[in-house]
CSV table of C-alpha atoms in Angstrom, one decimal:
chain,number,residue,atom,x,y,z
Z,1,MET,CA,39.0,-6.8,7.3
Z,2,GLY,CA,38.2,-3.0,5.9
Z,3,ASP,CA,39.2,-3.8,2.6
Z,4,THR,CA,36.7,-6.5,1.7
Z,5,GLN,CA,33.9,-4.5,3.5
Z,6,SER,CA,35.2,-1.9,0.8
Z,7,ASP,CA,35.0,-4.4,-2.0
Z,8,THR,CA,31.8,-5.1,-0.8
Z,9,GLN,CA,30.7,-1.8,-1.2
Z,10,ALA,CA,32.1,-1.2,-4.3
Z,11,GLU,CA,30.5,-4.2,-5.8
Z,12,SER,CA,27.0,-3.8,-4.6
Z,13,ALA,CA,27.0,-0.1,-6.7
Z,14,TRP,CA,27.7,-2.2,-9.6
Z,15,PRO,CA,25.1,-2.4,-11.9
Z,16,VAL,CA,23.5,-6.3,-12.1
Z,17,LEU,CA,21.6,-7.0,-14.7
Z,18,LYS,CA,18.8,-9.5,-14.6
Z,19,GLU,CA,19.3,-13.5,-15.6
Z,20,ASP,CA,17.1,-12.7,-18.4
Z,21,ALA,CA,18.0,-9.7,-19.9
Z,22,ARG,CA,19.5,-11.4,-22.9
Z,23,VAL,CA,17.7,-10.6,-25.9
Z,24,ASP,CA,15.8,-12.8,-27.5
Z,25,ALA,CA,13.4,-12.4,-31.1
Z,26,ALA,CA,10.7,-11.1,-29.4
Z,27,TRP,CA,12.9,-7.9,-27.9
Z,28,PRO,CA,12.3,-4.8,-29.4
Z,29,VAL,CA,15.4,-3.1,-31.2
Z,30,LEU,CA,13.5,0.2,-29.7
Z,31,GLU,CA,10.8,0.4,-27.3
Z,32,GLU,CA,8.2,3.1,-27.1
Z,33,HIS,CA,9.9,5.4,-24.5
Z,34,GLU,CA,13.1,5.2,-25.9
Z,35,ILE,CA,11.4,6.3,-29.7
Z,36,ARG,CA,9.6,8.9,-27.7
Z,37,TYR,CA,13.1,10.2,-26.7
Z,38,LEU,CA,14.7,10.0,-30.0
Z,39,ASP,CA,11.5,12.0,-31.3
Z,40,HIS,CA,12.4,14.7,-29.1
Z,41,VAL,CA,16.4,14.7,-30.4
Z,42,GLY,CA,15.7,14.1,-33.9
Z,43,LYS,CA,13.6,15.5,-37.1
Z,44,LEU,CA,11.3,14.2,-38.8
Z,45,LEU,CA,12.3,14.3,-42.6
Z,46,ALA,CA,9.8,15.3,-45.8
Z,47,PRO,CA,8.5,12.2,-46.8
Z,48,ARG,CA,10.9,10.9,-49.7
Z,49,SER,CA,9.3,8.6,-52.7
Z,50,PRO,CA,10.5,5.9,-54.9
Z,51,GLU,CA,14.1,6.2,-55.4
Z,52,GLN,CA,15.3,9.2,-53.5
Z,53,ILE,CA,18.7,9.0,-51.9
Z,54,PHE,CA,18.8,9.5,-48.2
Z,55,PHE,CA,23.0,8.7,-48.0
Z,56,HIS,CA,25.3,8.1,-50.9
Z,57,GLU,CA,27.7,5.7,-50.4
Z,58,HIS,CA,31.3,7.2,-49.2
Z,59,GLU,CA,29.8,10.0,-48.1
Z,60,GLU,CA,31.1,11.5,-45.0
Z,61,THR,CA,27.9,12.6,-42.8
Z,62,ASP,CA,26.9,11.4,-39.3
Z,63,GLU,CA,23.1,11.5,-39.6
Z,64,VAL,CA,21.2,8.3,-38.3
Z,65,LEU,CA,17.7,7.6,-39.9
Z,66,LEU,CA,15.0,6.0,-38.1
Z,67,ILE,CA,12.5,4.3,-41.0
Z,68,LYS,CA,9.0,5.5,-39.5
Z,69,LYS,CA,7.1,4.3,-42.8
Z,70,GLY,CA,7.7,2.9,-46.0
Z,71,HIS,CA,11.3,1.2,-46.9
Z,72,VAL,CA,14.7,1.9,-48.1
Z,73,LYS,CA,17.0,-0.2,-50.8
Z,74,VAL,CA,20.7,-0.2,-49.2
Z,75,VAL,CA,22.9,-0.3,-52.6
Z,76,ALA,CA,26.8,-0.2,-53.0
Z,77,GLY,CA,29.3,-1.6,-55.4
Z,78,ARG,CA,29.7,-0.8,-58.9
Z,79,PRO,CA,27.9,-0.9,-60.9
Z,80,PRO,CA,25.3,-0.4,-57.7
Z,81,ARG,CA,23.7,-3.9,-56.2
Z,82,ILE,CA,20.8,-3.7,-53.5
Z,83,VAL,CA,22.3,-5.7,-50.9
Z,84,ALA,CA,19.4,-5.2,-48.5
Z,85,ILE,CA,16.0,-3.8,-47.8
Z,86,ARG,CA,15.1,-2.1,-44.1
Z,87,LYS,CA,11.8,-1.9,-42.8
Z,88,PRO,CA,9.9,0.8,-40.5
Z,89,GLY,CA,11.3,0.7,-37.2
Z,90,ASP,CA,14.7,0.0,-38.6
Z,91,ILE,CA,17.9,2.1,-37.5
Z,92,ILE,CA,20.2,2.8,-40.5
Z,93,GLY,CA,23.8,4.7,-41.0
Z,94,GLU,CA,25.0,4.5,-37.4
Z,95,MET,CA,27.8,2.9,-38.0
Z,96,ALA,CA,29.4,5.3,-40.2
Z,97,PHE,CA,29.3,7.7,-37.2
Z,98,LEU,CA,30.0,5.5,-34.4
Z,99,ARG,CA,33.3,4.8,-36.8
Z,100,GLY,CA,34.3,7.9,-37.8
Z,101,LYS,CA,34.2,6.4,-41.2
Z,102,PRO,CA,32.1,7.2,-44.6
Z,103,ARG,CA,29.2,5.9,-45.6
Z,104,SER,CA,29.3,2.4,-46.3
Z,105,ALA,CA,26.4,2.1,-49.1
Z,106,SER,CA,23.8,4.6,-50.6
Z,107,ILE,CA,20.5,4.2,-49.0
Z,108,VAL,CA,17.6,4.9,-51.8
Z,109,ALA,CA,14.0,4.9,-50.6
Z,110,TYR,CA,12.1,2.0,-52.5
Z,111,ASP,CA,8.5,3.2,-51.8
Z,112,GLU,CA,7.1,6.3,-49.9
Z,113,VAL,CA,9.6,6.9,-46.8
Z,114,LEU,CA,9.0,8.6,-44.2
Z,115,ALA,CA,12.1,9.0,-41.6
Z,116,LEU,CA,13.4,10.6,-38.4
Z,117,ARG,CA,17.1,11.9,-38.5
Z,118,ILE,CA,18.6,12.2,-35.8
Z,119,PRO,CA,22.5,13.7,-35.1
Z,120,GLY,CA,25.1,11.8,-34.8
Z,121,GLN,CA,26.1,13.0,-30.8
Z,122,GLN,CA,22.5,12.6,-30.2
Z,123,TRP,CA,22.5,8.7,-31.3
Z,124,LEU,CA,25.4,8.4,-29.1
Z,125,ASN,CA,24.4,10.1,-26.3
Z,126,PHE,CA,21.0,7.9,-26.5
Z,127,LEU,CA,23.1,4.6,-26.3
Z,128,TYR,CA,24.9,5.6,-23.4
Z,129,LEU,CA,21.5,7.2,-21.6
Z,130,PHE,CA,19.5,4.0,-22.8
Z,131,PRO,CA,21.8,0.4,-21.7
Z,132,ARG,CA,18.5,-1.6,-23.0
Z,133,ALA,CA,18.8,-0.2,-26.4
Z,134,MET,CA,22.4,-0.1,-26.9
Z,135,HIS,CA,22.2,-4.0,-26.4
Z,136,ALA,CA,19.3,-4.4,-28.4
Z,137,GLN,CA,21.4,-2.4,-31.5
Z,138,LEU,CA,24.5,-4.5,-30.7
Z,139,VAL,CA,22.3,-8.0,-31.4
Z,140,ALA,CA,20.9,-6.5,-34.6
Z,141,ALA,CA,24.0,-5.1,-35.8
Z,142,ASP,CA,25.2,-9.0,-35.4
Z,143,GLY,CA,22.2,-10.0,-37.2
Z,144,ARG,CA,22.5,-8.2,-40.4
Z,145,LEU,CA,26.1,-9.4,-40.3
Z,146,ASP,CA,24.6,-12.8,-40.2
Z,147,GLU,CA,22.2,-12.2,-43.1
Z,148,ALA,CA,24.8,-10.5,-45.3
Z,149,THR,CA,27.7,-13.7,-44.1
Z,150,SER,CA,24.8,-16.3,-45.2
Z,151,LYS,CA,24.3,-15.1,-48.3
Z,152,PHE,CA,28.2,-16.5,-49.0
Z,153,VAL,CA,28.7,-19.1,-46.3
Z,154,GLY,CA,25.7,-20.4,-48.3
Z,155,SER,CA,27.3,-20.7,-51.4
Z,156,ASP,CA,26.8,-24.3,-51.2
Z,157,TRP,CA,22.7,-24.1,-51.4
Z,158,ALA,CA,21.1,-24.5,-54.7
Z,159,ILE,CA,20.6,-21.2,-56.3
Z,160,GLU,CA,17.0,-21.8,-56.3
Z,161,ARG,CA,16.6,-22.2,-52.7
Z,162,LYS,CA,18.7,-19.0,-52.2
Z,163,LEU,CA,16.1,-17.3,-54.8
Z,164,ALA,CA,12.8,-18.4,-53.6
Z,165,ASN,CA,14.2,-17.6,-49.6
Z,166,VAL,CA,15.1,-13.9,-51.1
Z,167,LEU,CA,11.3,-13.8,-53.0
Z,168,LEU,CA,9.8,-14.9,-49.2
Z,169,GLU,CA,11.7,-12.5,-47.4
Z,170,LEU,CA,10.8,-9.4,-50.0
Z,171,LEU,CA,6.9,-11.1,-49.2
Z,172,ASP,CA,7.4,-11.0,-45.6
Z,173,LEU,CA,8.4,-7.0,-45.6
Z,174,ASP,CA,5.2,-6.4,-47.2
Z,175,LEU,CA,6.6,-5.4,-50.8
Z,176,GLY,CA,4.5,-7.2,-52.4
Z,177,GLU,CA,1.5,-5.1,-53.9
Z,178,GLN,CA,-2.1,-7.1,-54.3
Z,179,VAL,CA,-3.0,-7.0,-58.2
Z,180,ASP,CA,-6.0,-9.2,-59.4
Z,181,GLY,CA,-5.4,-11.4,-56.0
Z,182,LYS,CA,-1.8,-11.9,-57.0
Z,183,GLN,CA,1.4,-10.7,-55.2
Z,184,VAL,CA,3.6,-8.8,-57.1
Z,185,LEU,CA,7.2,-8.1,-56.3
Z,186,ARG,CA,8.4,-4.8,-58.1
Z,187,PHE,CA,12.6,-5.8,-58.5
Z,188,ASN,CA,14.4,-7.1,-61.8
Z,189,GLN,CA,16.4,-9.8,-62.1
Z,190,ARG,CA,19.4,-8.2,-61.5
Z,191,ASP,CA,18.0,-6.8,-57.9
Z,192,LEU,CA,17.4,-10.3,-57.3
Z,193,ALA,CA,20.6,-11.5,-58.0
Z,194,SER,CA,22.2,-9.2,-55.9
Z,195,LEU,CA,20.0,-10.2,-52.9
Z,196,ALA,CA,20.9,-13.6,-53.7
Z,197,ALA,CA,24.2,-13.1,-54.2
Z,198,ALA,CA,23.8,-14.7,-57.1
Z,199,SER,CA,25.0,-14.4,-60.8
Z,200,HIS,CA,22.4,-12.4,-63.1
Z,201,ASP,CA,22.7,-15.6,-65.5
Z,202,SER,CA,21.6,-18.1,-63.2
Z,203,ILE,CA,18.8,-16.2,-61.4
Z,204,LYS,CA,17.7,-15.7,-65.2
Z,205,LYS,CA,17.5,-19.7,-65.8
Z,206,ILE,CA,16.2,-20.0,-62.4
Z,207,MET,CA,13.3,-17.6,-63.1
Z,208,ARG,CA,12.4,-19.4,-66.4
Z,209,ARG,CA,12.2,-22.4,-64.4
Z,210,LEU,CA,9.9,-21.1,-61.6
Z,211,ARG,CA,7.9,-19.5,-64.1
Z,212,ASP,CA,7.2,-22.7,-66.6
Z,213,ALA,CA,6.1,-24.4,-62.8
Z,214,GLU,CA,3.7,-21.8,-62.6
Z,215,ILE,CA,5.2,-20.6,-59.1
Z,216,ILE,CA,5.8,-17.5,-60.3
Z,217,TYR,CA,5.1,-14.9,-63.5
Z,218,THR,CA,8.0,-12.3,-64.6
Z,219,GLY,CA,7.0,-9.2,-66.4
Z,220,ARG,CA,8.8,-6.2,-66.8
Z,221,GLN,CA,10.5,-5.2,-63.5
Z,222,THR,CA,8.3,-7.2,-61.7
Z,223,ILE,CA,7.2,-11.0,-60.2
Z,224,GLU,CA,4.2,-12.2,-59.5
Z,225,ILE,CA,3.7,-14.9,-57.2
Z,226,TRP,CA,1.6,-17.5,-57.9
Z,227,ASN,CA,2.0,-20.1,-55.7
Z,228,ARG,CA,3.2,-19.0,-52.4
Z,229,GLU,CA,3.4,-22.5,-50.8
Z,230,ALA,CA,5.5,-24.1,-53.1
Z,231,LEU,CA,8.3,-21.1,-52.6
Z,232,GLY,CA,8.5,-22.4,-49.3
Z,233,GLU,CA,8.7,-25.6,-50.0
Z,234,ILE,CA,11.9,-25.1,-52.0
Z,235,ALA,CA,13.4,-22.4,-50.1
Z,236,SER,CA,13.4,-25.5,-47.3
Z,237,GLY,CA,14.5,-27.4,-49.4
Z,238,SER,CA,12.4,-30.1,-49.9
Z,239,GLN,CA,11.2,-29.5,-53.0
Z,240,THR,CA,12.2,-28.4,-56.5
Z,241,SER,CA,11.6,-26.7,-59.7
Z,242,ILE,CA,14.3,-28.4,-61.8
Z,243,ILE,CA,13.2,-31.3,-63.6
Protein backbone atom coordinates (compact mmCIF):
# COMPACT_ATOMS: atom_id res chain seq x y z
CA MET A 1 0.00 0.00 0.00
CA GLY A 2 2.92 2.28 0.77
CA ASP A 3 4.29 1.76 -2.71
CA THR A 4 0.92 2.60 -4.25
CA GLN A 5 0.72 5.82 -2.24
CA SER A 6 4.26 6.77 -3.29
CA ASP A 7 3.44 6.09 -6.93
CA THR A 8 0.31 8.25 -6.68
CA GLN A 9 2.25 11.11 -5.11
CA ALA A 10 4.94 10.87 -7.80
CA GLU A 11 2.36 10.88 -10.58
CA SER A 12 0.66 13.94 -9.09
CA ALA A 13 3.96 15.80 -9.43
CA TRP A 14 4.20 15.11 -13.16
CA PRO A 15 3.12 17.97 -15.44
CA VAL A 16 -0.28 17.31 -16.99
CA LEU A 17 -1.37 19.05 -20.17
CA LYS A 18 -4.91 20.16 -20.80
CA GLU A 19 -6.83 18.16 -23.37
CA ASP A 20 -6.83 21.17 -25.73
CA ALA A 21 -3.02 21.62 -25.56
CA ARG A 22 -2.47 20.46 -29.13
CA VAL A 23 -1.41 23.06 -31.66
CA ASP A 24 -3.87 24.33 -34.23
CA ALA A 25 -3.51 26.88 -37.02
CA ALA A 26 -4.47 29.73 -34.68
CA TRP A 27 -1.75 28.92 -32.12
CA PRO A 28 1.19 31.33 -32.52
CA VAL A 29 4.70 29.96 -32.90
CA LEU A 30 5.81 32.62 -30.41
CA GLU A 31 3.61 34.44 -27.92
CA GLU A 32 4.24 38.01 -26.76
CA HIS A 33 5.92 37.11 -23.46
CA GLU A 34 8.16 34.62 -25.29
CA ILE A 35 9.18 37.27 -27.82
CA ARG A 36 9.99 39.66 -24.96
CA TYR A 37 12.30 37.04 -23.45
CA LEU A 38 14.08 36.55 -26.79
CA ASP A 39 14.39 40.33 -27.20
CA HIS A 40 16.17 40.35 -23.84
CA VAL A 41 18.70 37.60 -24.63
CA GLY A 42 19.14 38.42 -28.33
CA LYS A 43 20.60 41.33 -30.27
CA LEU A 44 18.80 43.32 -32.95
CA LEU A 45 20.94 43.40 -36.09
CA ALA A 46 21.34 46.43 -38.33
CA PRO A 47 18.80 46.39 -41.20
CA ARG A 48 19.89 44.27 -44.16
CA SER A 49 19.28 45.35 -47.76
CA PRO A 50 18.02 43.04 -50.53
CA GLU A 51 20.52 40.29 -51.45
CA GLN A 52 22.60 40.73 -48.30
CA ILE A 53 23.47 37.38 -46.72
CA PHE A 54 22.80 36.36 -43.11
CA PHE A 55 24.18 32.79 -43.29
CA HIS A 56 26.08 30.87 -45.96
CA GLU A 57 25.28 27.27 -46.84
CA HIS A 58 27.71 24.87 -45.04
CA GLU A 59 28.72 27.61 -42.60
CA GLU A 60 29.39 26.40 -39.05
CA THR A 61 27.78 29.01 -36.81
CA ASP A 62 25.27 28.66 -34.00
CA GLU A 63 23.14 31.82 -34.18
CA VAL A 64 19.38 31.67 -34.61
CA LEU A 65 17.39 34.47 -36.29
CA LEU A 66 13.93 35.77 -35.50
CA ILE A 67 12.65 37.77 -38.48
CA LYS A 68 11.15 41.02 -37.21
CA LYS A 69 10.47 42.77 -40.51
CA GLY A 70 10.80 41.83 -44.18
CA HIS A 71 11.36 38.49 -45.90
CA VAL A 72 14.33 36.22 -46.51
CA LYS A 73 15.10 33.66 -49.20
CA VAL A 74 16.29 30.19 -48.23
CA VAL A 75 18.82 29.32 -50.95
CA ALA A 76 20.56 25.97 -51.42
CA GLY A 77 22.50 23.92 -53.95
CA ARG A 78 24.74 24.53 -56.94
CA PRO A 79 23.61 26.42 -58.90
CA PRO A 80 21.82 28.24 -56.05
CA ARG A 81 18.05 27.68 -55.94
CA ILE A 82 15.40 29.35 -53.81
CA VAL A 83 13.74 26.60 -51.80
CA ALA A 84 11.56 28.73 -49.52
CA ILE A 85 10.61 32.24 -48.44
CA ARG A 86 10.35 33.13 -44.76
CA LYS A 87 8.32 35.98 -43.27
CA PRO A 88 8.18 38.13 -40.11
CA GLY A 89 7.77 36.00 -36.99
CA ASP A 90 9.61 33.03 -38.48
CA ILE A 91 12.60 31.45 -36.74
CA ILE A 92 15.56 30.79 -39.04
CA GLY A 93 18.62 28.59 -38.59
CA GLU A 94 17.59 26.86 -35.38
CA MET A 95 18.24 23.30 -36.55
CA ALA A 96 21.94 23.80 -37.32
CA PHE A 97 22.68 24.44 -33.64
CA LEU A 98 20.26 21.84 -32.27
CA ARG A 99 21.68 19.12 -34.53
CA GLY A 100 25.30 20.29 -34.35
CA LYS A 101 25.58 20.44 -38.14
CA PRO A 102 26.64 23.06 -40.73
CA ARG A 103 24.02 25.30 -42.32
CA SER A 104 21.90 23.42 -44.86
CA ALA A 105 21.13 26.60 -46.82
CA SER A 106 22.07 30.24 -47.24
CA ILE A 107 19.74 32.91 -45.86
CA VAL A 108 19.49 35.97 -48.11
CA ALA A 109 17.45 39.15 -47.63
CA TYR A 110 14.65 39.47 -50.20
CA ASP A 111 13.70 43.01 -49.19
CA GLU A 112 14.83 45.18 -46.28
CA VAL A 113 15.06 42.83 -43.31
CA LEU A 114 15.22 43.49 -39.59
CA ALA A 115 16.21 40.42 -37.56
CA LEU A 116 17.00 39.47 -33.98
CA ARG A 117 20.13 37.34 -33.54
CA ILE A 118 19.92 34.79 -30.70
CA PRO A 119 22.98 32.80 -29.57
CA GLY A 120 22.41 29.07 -30.01
CA GLN A 121 22.75 28.20 -26.33
CA GLN A 122 20.30 30.95 -25.39
CA TRP A 123 17.85 29.50 -27.92
CA LEU A 124 18.18 26.04 -26.34
CA ASN A 125 17.68 27.52 -22.87
CA PHE A 126 14.58 29.32 -24.15
CA LEU A 127 13.04 26.10 -25.47
CA TYR A 128 13.40 24.38 -22.10
CA LEU A 129 12.14 27.41 -20.20
CA PHE A 130 9.07 27.73 -22.45
CA PRO A 131 7.73 24.24 -23.26
CA ARG A 132 4.74 25.69 -25.13
CA ALA A 133 7.16 27.35 -27.54
CA MET A 134 9.14 24.11 -27.89
CA HIS A 135 5.90 22.32 -28.82
CA ALA A 136 5.01 25.03 -31.34
CA GLN A 137 8.50 24.88 -32.88
CA LEU A 138 8.19 21.12 -33.31
CA VAL A 139 4.91 21.56 -35.17
CA ALA A 140 6.37 24.41 -37.27
CA ALA A 141 9.36 22.25 -38.24
CA ASP A 142 7.03 19.45 -39.29
CA GLY A 143 5.01 21.94 -41.34
CA ARG A 144 8.15 23.03 -43.16
CA LEU A 145 8.96 19.40 -43.91
CA ASP A 146 5.46 18.93 -45.34
CA GLU A 147 5.92 22.10 -47.40
CA ALA A 148 9.20 20.85 -48.84
CA THR A 149 8.15 17.27 -49.53
CA SER A 150 4.77 18.16 -51.03
CA LYS A 151 6.56 19.75 -53.98
CA PHE A 152 7.99 16.35 -54.84
CA VAL A 153 5.28 14.02 -53.54
CA GLY A 154 2.83 16.14 -55.54
CA SER A 155 4.88 15.91 -58.70
CA ASP A 156 1.90 14.37 -60.51
CA TRP A 157 0.20 17.77 -60.31
CA ALA A 158 0.21 19.71 -63.51
CA ILE A 159 3.17 22.10 -63.51
CA GLU A 160 0.61 24.79 -64.13
CA ARG A 161 -1.12 24.07 -60.81
CA LYS A 162 2.17 24.02 -58.94
CA LEU A 163 3.21 27.34 -60.44
CA ALA A 164 -0.17 28.92 -59.66
CA ASN A 165 0.17 27.78 -56.05
CA VAL A 166 3.67 29.27 -55.81
CA LEU A 167 2.50 32.63 -57.19
CA LEU A 168 -0.41 32.73 -54.74
CA GLU A 169 1.87 31.83 -51.82
CA LEU A 170 4.20 34.70 -52.72
CA LEU A 171 1.22 37.07 -52.86
CA ASP A 172 -0.02 35.78 -49.49
CA LEU A 173 3.41 36.62 -48.06
CA ASP A 174 2.77 40.25 -49.11
CA LEU A 175 5.66 40.15 -51.57
CA GLY A 176 3.59 41.75 -54.33
CA GLU A 177 4.26 45.45 -54.95
CA GLN A 178 1.35 47.62 -56.06
CA VAL A 179 2.17 49.17 -59.44
CA ASP A 180 -0.60 50.91 -61.41
CA GLY A 181 -3.24 48.90 -59.58
CA LYS A 182 -1.55 45.55 -60.27
CA GLN A 183 0.50 43.35 -57.94
CA VAL A 184 4.05 42.80 -59.17
CA LEU A 185 6.33 39.99 -57.95
CA ARG A 186 10.06 40.49 -58.43
CA PHE A 187 11.15 36.92 -59.14
CA ASN A 188 12.70 35.47 -62.27
CA GLN A 189 11.65 32.24 -63.96
CA ARG A 190 14.51 30.24 -62.47
CA ASP A 191 13.41 31.30 -58.98
CA LEU A 192 9.86 30.16 -59.74
CA ALA A 193 11.12 26.85 -61.15
CA SER A 194 13.02 26.22 -57.91
CA LEU A 195 10.05 27.10 -55.72
CA ALA A 196 7.74 24.88 -57.78
CA ALA A 197 10.30 22.03 -57.99
CA ALA A 198 9.94 22.07 -61.77
CA SER A 199 12.30 22.49 -64.70
CA HIS A 200 13.07 25.94 -66.06
CA ASP A 201 11.83 24.94 -69.52
CA SER A 202 8.47 23.74 -68.21
CA ILE A 203 7.98 26.95 -66.22
CA LYS A 204 8.78 29.05 -69.30
CA LYS A 205 6.13 27.16 -71.26
CA ILE A 206 3.47 27.59 -68.57
CA MET A 207 4.32 31.26 -68.07
CA ARG A 208 3.79 31.81 -71.79
CA ARG A 209 0.35 30.17 -71.57
CA LEU A 210 -0.64 32.21 -68.54
CA ARG A 211 0.48 35.36 -70.32
CA ASP A 212 -1.48 34.45 -73.46
CA ALA A 213 -4.55 33.87 -71.27
CA GLU A 214 -4.03 37.38 -69.77
CA ILE A 215 -3.69 35.97 -66.26
CA ILE A 216 -0.18 37.37 -65.80
CA TYR A 217 2.22 39.63 -67.62
CA THR A 218 5.95 38.99 -67.53
CA GLY A 219 8.67 41.61 -67.66
CA ARG A 220 12.37 41.56 -66.91
CA GLN A 221 12.67 39.70 -63.57
CA THR A 222 9.03 40.55 -62.78
CA ILE A 223 5.59 38.93 -62.93
CA GLU A 224 2.56 41.21 -62.99
CA ILE A 225 -0.63 39.55 -61.70
CA TRP A 226 -3.60 40.46 -63.87
CA ASN A 227 -6.15 37.89 -62.70
CA ARG A 228 -5.61 36.53 -59.20
CA GLU A 229 -9.01 34.82 -59.18
CA ALA A 230 -8.05 32.78 -62.26
CA LEU A 231 -4.78 31.79 -60.57
CA GLY A 232 -6.80 30.51 -57.62
CA GLU A 233 -9.00 28.46 -59.94
CA ILE A 234 -5.91 26.96 -61.61
CA ALA A 235 -4.30 26.21 -58.24
CA SER A 236 -7.42 24.34 -57.12
CA GLY A 237 -7.55 22.36 -60.36
CA SER A 238 -10.91 23.72 -61.50
CA GLN A 239 -9.50 25.76 -64.40
CA THR A 240 -6.58 25.56 -66.82
CA SER A 241 -4.93 27.87 -69.31
CA ILE A 242 -3.95 24.89 -71.46
CA ILE A 243 -6.03 24.73 -74.62
